[in-house]
Tab-separated table of C-alpha atoms in Angstrom:
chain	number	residue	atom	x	y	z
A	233	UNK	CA	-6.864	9.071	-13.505
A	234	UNK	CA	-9.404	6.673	-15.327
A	235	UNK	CA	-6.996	6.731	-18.530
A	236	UNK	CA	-3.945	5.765	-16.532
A	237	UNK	CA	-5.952	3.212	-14.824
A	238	UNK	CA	-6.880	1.580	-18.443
A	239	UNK	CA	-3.294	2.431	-20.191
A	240	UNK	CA	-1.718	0.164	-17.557
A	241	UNK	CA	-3.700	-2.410	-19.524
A	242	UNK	CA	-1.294	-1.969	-22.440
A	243	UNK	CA	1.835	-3.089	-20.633
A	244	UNK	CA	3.190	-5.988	-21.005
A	245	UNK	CA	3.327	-6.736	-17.032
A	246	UNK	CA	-0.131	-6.625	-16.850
A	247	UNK	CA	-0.559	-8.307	-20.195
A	248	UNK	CA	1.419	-11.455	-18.727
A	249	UNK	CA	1.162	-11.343	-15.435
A	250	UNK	CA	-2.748	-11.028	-15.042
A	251	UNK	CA	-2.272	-11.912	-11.227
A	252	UNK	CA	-1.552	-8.149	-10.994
A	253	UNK	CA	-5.001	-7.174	-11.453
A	254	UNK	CA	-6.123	-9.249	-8.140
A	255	UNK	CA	-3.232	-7.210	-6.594
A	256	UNK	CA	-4.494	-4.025	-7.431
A	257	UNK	CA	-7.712	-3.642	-5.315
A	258	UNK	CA	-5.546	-4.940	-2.101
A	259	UNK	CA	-2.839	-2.178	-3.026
A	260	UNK	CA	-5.497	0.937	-3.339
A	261	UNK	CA	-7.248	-0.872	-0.166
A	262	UNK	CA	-4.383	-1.117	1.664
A	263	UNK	CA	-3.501	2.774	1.039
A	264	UNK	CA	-6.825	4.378	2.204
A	265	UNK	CA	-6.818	1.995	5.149
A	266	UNK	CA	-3.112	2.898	6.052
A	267	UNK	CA	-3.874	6.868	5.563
A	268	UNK	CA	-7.235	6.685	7.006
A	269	UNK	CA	-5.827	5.587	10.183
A	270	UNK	CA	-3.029	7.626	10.650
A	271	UNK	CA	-5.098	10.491	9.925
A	272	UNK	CA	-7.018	9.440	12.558
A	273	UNK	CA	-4.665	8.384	15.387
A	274	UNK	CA	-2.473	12.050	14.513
A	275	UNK	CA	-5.674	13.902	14.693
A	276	UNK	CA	-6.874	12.226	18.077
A	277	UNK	CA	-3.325	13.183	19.250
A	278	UNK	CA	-3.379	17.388	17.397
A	279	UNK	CA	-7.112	17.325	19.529
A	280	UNK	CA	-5.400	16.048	22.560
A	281	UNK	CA	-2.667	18.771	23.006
A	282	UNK	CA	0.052	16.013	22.612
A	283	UNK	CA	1.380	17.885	19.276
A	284	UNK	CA	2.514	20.926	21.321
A	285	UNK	CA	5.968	19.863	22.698
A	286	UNK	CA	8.307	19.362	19.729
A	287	UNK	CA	9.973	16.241	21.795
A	288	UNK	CA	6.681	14.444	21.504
A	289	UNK	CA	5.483	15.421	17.922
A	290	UNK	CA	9.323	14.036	17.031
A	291	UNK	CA	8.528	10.900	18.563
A	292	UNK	CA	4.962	10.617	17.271
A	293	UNK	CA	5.556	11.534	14.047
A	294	UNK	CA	8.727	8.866	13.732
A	295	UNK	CA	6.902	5.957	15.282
A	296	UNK	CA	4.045	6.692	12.987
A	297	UNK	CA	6.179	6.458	9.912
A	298	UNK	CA	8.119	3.261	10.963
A	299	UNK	CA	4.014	2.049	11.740
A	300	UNK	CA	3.185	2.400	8.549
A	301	UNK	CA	6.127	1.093	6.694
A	302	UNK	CA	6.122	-2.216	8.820
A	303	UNK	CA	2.198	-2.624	8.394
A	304	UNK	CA	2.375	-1.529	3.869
A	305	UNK	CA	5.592	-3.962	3.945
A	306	UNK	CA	3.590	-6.989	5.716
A	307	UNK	CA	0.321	-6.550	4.301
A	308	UNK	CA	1.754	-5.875	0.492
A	309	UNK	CA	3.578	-8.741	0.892
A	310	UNK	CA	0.409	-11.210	2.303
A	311	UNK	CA	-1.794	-9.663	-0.457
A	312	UNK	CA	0.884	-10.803	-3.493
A	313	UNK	CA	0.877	-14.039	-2.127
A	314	UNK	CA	-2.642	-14.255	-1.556
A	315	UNK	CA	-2.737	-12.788	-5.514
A	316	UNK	CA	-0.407	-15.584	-6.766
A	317	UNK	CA	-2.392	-17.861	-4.956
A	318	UNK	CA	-5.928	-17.107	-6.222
A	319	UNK	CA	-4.329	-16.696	-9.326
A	320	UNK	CA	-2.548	-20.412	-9.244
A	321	UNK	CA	-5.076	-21.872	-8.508
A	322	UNK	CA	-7.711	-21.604	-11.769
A	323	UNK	CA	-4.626	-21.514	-13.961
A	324	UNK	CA	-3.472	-24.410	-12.668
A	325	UNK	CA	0.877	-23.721	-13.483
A	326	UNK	CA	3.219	-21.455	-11.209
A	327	UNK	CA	5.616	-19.312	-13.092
A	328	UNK	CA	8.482	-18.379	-10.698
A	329	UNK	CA	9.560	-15.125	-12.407
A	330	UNK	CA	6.239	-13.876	-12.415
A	331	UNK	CA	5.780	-14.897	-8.492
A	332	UNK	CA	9.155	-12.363	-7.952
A	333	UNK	CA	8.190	-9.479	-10.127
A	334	UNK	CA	4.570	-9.772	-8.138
A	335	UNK	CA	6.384	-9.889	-4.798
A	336	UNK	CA	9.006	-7.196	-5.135
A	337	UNK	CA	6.532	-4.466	-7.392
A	338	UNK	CA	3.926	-5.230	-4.334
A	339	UNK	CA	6.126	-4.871	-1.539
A	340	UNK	CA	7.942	-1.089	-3.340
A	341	UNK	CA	4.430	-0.308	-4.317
A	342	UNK	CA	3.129	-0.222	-0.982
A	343	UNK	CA	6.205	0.936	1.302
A	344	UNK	CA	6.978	3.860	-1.346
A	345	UNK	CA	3.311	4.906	-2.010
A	346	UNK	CA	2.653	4.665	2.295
A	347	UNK	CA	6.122	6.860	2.632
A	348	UNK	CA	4.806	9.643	0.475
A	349	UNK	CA	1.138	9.782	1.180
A	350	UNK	CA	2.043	9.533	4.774
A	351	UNK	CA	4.623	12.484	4.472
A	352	UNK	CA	1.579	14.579	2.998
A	353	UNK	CA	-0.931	13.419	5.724
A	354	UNK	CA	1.796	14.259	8.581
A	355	UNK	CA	1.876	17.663	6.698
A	356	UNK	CA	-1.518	18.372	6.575
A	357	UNK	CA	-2.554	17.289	9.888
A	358	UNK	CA	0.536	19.253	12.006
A	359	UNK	CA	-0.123	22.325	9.857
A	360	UNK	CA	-4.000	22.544	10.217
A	361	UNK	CA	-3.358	21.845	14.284
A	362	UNK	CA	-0.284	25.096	13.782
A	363	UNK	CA	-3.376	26.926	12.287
A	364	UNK	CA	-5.749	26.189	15.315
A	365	UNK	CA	-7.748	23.992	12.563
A	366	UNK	CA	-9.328	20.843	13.604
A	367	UNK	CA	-7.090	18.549	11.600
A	368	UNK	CA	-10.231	15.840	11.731
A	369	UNK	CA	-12.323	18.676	8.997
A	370	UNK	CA	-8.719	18.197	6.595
A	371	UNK	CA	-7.348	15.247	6.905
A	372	UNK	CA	-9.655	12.350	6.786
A	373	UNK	CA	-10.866	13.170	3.395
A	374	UNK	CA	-7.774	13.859	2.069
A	375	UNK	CA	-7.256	10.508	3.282
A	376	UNK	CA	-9.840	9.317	1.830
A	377	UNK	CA	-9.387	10.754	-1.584
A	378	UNK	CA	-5.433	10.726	-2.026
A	379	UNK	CA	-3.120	8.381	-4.061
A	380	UNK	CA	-4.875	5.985	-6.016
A	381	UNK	CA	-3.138	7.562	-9.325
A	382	UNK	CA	0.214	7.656	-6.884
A	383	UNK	CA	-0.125	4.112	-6.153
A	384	UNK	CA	-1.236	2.683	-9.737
A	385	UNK	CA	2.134	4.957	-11.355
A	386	UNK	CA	4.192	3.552	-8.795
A	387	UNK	CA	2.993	0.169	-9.630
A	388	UNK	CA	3.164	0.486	-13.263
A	389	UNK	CA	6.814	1.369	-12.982
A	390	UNK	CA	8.336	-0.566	-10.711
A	391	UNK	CA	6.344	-4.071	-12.203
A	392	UNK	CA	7.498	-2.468	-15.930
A	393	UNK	CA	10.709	-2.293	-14.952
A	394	UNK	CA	11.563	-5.572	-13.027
A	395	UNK	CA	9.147	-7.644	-15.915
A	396	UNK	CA	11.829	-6.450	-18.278
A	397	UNK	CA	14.867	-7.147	-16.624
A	398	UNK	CA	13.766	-10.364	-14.967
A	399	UNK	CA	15.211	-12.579	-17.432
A	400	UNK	CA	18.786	-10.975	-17.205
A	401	UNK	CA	18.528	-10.184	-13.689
A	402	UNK	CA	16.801	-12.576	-11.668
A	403	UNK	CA	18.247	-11.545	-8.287
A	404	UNK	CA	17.264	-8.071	-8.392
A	405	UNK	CA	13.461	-8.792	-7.289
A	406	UNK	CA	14.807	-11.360	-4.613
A	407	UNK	CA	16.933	-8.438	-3.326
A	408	UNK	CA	14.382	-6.277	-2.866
A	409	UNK	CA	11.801	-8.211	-1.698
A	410	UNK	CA	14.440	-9.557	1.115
A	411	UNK	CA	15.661	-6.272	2.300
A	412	UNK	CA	11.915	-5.241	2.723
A	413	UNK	CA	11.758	-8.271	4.644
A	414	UNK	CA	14.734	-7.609	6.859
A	415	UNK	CA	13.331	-4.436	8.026
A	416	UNK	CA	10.313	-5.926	9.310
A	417	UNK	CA	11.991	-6.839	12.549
A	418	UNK	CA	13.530	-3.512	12.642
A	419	UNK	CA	10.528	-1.424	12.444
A	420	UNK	CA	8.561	-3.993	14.950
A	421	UNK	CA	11.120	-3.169	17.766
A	422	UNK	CA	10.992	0.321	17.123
A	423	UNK	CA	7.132	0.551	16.720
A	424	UNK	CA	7.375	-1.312	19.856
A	425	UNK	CA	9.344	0.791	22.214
A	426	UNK	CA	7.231	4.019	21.250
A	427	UNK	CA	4.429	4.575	23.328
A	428	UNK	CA	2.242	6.440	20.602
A	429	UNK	CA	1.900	3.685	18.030
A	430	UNK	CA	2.798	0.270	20.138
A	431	UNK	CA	-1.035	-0.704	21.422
A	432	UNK	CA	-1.407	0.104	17.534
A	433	UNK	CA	1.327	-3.108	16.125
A	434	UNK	CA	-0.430	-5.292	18.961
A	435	UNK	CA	-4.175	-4.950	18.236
A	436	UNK	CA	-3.807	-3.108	15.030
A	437	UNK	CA	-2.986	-5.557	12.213
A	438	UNK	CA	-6.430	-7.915	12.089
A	439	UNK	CA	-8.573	-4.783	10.235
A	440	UNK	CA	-6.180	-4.469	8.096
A	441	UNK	CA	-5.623	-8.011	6.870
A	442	UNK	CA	-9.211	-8.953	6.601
A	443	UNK	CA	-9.623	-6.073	4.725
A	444	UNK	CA	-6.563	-6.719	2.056
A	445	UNK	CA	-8.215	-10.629	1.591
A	446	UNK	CA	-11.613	-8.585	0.791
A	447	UNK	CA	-10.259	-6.385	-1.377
A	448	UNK	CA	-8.104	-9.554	-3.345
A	449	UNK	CA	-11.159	-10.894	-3.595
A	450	UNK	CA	-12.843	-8.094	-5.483
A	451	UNK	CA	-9.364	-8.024	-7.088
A	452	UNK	CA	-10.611	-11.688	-8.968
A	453	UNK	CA	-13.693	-10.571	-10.083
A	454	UNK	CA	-11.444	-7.253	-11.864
A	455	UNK	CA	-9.167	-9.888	-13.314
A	456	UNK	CA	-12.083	-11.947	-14.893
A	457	UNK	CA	-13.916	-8.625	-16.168
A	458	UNK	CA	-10.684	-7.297	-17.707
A	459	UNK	CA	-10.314	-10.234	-19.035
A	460	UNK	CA	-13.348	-10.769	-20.800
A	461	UNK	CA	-14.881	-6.753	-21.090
A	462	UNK	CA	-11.998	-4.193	-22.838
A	463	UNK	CA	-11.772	-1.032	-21.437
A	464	UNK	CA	-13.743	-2.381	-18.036
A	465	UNK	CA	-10.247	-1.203	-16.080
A	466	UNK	CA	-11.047	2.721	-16.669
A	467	UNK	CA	-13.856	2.456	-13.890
A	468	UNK	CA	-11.833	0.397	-11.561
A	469	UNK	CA	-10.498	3.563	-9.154
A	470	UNK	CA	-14.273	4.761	-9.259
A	471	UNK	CA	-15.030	0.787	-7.655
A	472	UNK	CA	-12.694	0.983	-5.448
């Protein structure tokens, strides 16, 4: 995991587009902190008995995922802006194409990375409470632990990818950061209507944002060291 973390260093996205490393603290925060909690809320509900009827595990598992999709596509979102903006501002020059490869790779990154860690978590957690184990002993450090590799491939690929084709095909980051963006009013109304997660996407979102601007802000201090100390990136998943 360290070496991946320090090979990223080698490609060109993160070569040019140094606003990445702010980004990258947010993205691993903003993982854990989406995981933790719905560990936490699933296992409150396994402990509860409300896992037993299939109609309601249906229902609790769906509005969980749509949850967690709305919350990694609004929060990856804010923390690329907030990266292009603590990154605009020392440099003093904007550079467009580098604004839409950061939107689009931060917005995939975290609605892809949230999809498959929370498919694992879901998996965990109803198999341990199947097992008559308390899914709180499993799940919350797997939670803890899981996907910072997951999220820093995904990241690496998609950013790769859309740094190389930006110049022939502009509109391809704009389309993908927009249709993320069009499902956000999708997945509020549906997170709203279900009673497991809807107190969550009232009350839920100010934890999570203050803790994506700390992270961003850690994320500056990684850009500057990375900048200035090779081979500093290879401890950056033990810092975070």
């Amino acid at each position: 995991m360290f070496y991946k973390s320090d090979s990223h260093r080698e490609l060109s996205v993160f070569k040019e587009i140094t606003e990445i490393y702010i980004l990258v603290p947010a993205l691993l925060g903003l993982k854990g902190n989406l995981e933790m909690t719905l560990a936490s809320r699933l296992s409150t509900q396994a402990n509860i008995g409300n896992m037993d009827k299939k109609a309601e595990l249906r229902s609790m598992i769906f509005g969980n995922i749509v949850l967690t999709q709305l919350q990694a596509i609004i929060v990856g979102f804010l923390a690329a802006i907030v990266s292009l903006a603590m990154g605009w501002v020392p440099q003093g020059h904007f550079n467009i194409r580098h604004a839409l490869v950061l939107c689009s790779s931060s917005v995939s990154t975290a609605s892809i990375a949230s999809l498959a860690l929370g498919g694992i978590m879901i998996i965990v957690i109803v198999s341990s409470h199947k097992c008559k184990i308390n899914p709180d002993n499993i799940a919350t450090p797997i939670a803890a632990s899981l996907g910072d590799l997951t999220t820093l491939a995904v990241l690496a690929g998609i950013g790769g990818f859309l740094f190389k084709i930006i110049d022939n095909y502009t509109w391809l980051p704009i389309m993908i950061t927009l249709i993320f963006l069009i499902l956000t009013p999708i997945w509020i109304v549906i997170s709203y209507r279900n009673e497991y997660v809807k107190d969550v996407l009232i009350h839920g979102w100010s934890p999570v944002v203050a803790a994506m601007f700390i992270s961003s802000v850690g994320g500056i201090i990684l850009d500057f060291a990375v900048q200035t100390l090779r081979g500093v990136a290879v401890f950056q998943p033990v810092m975070n």
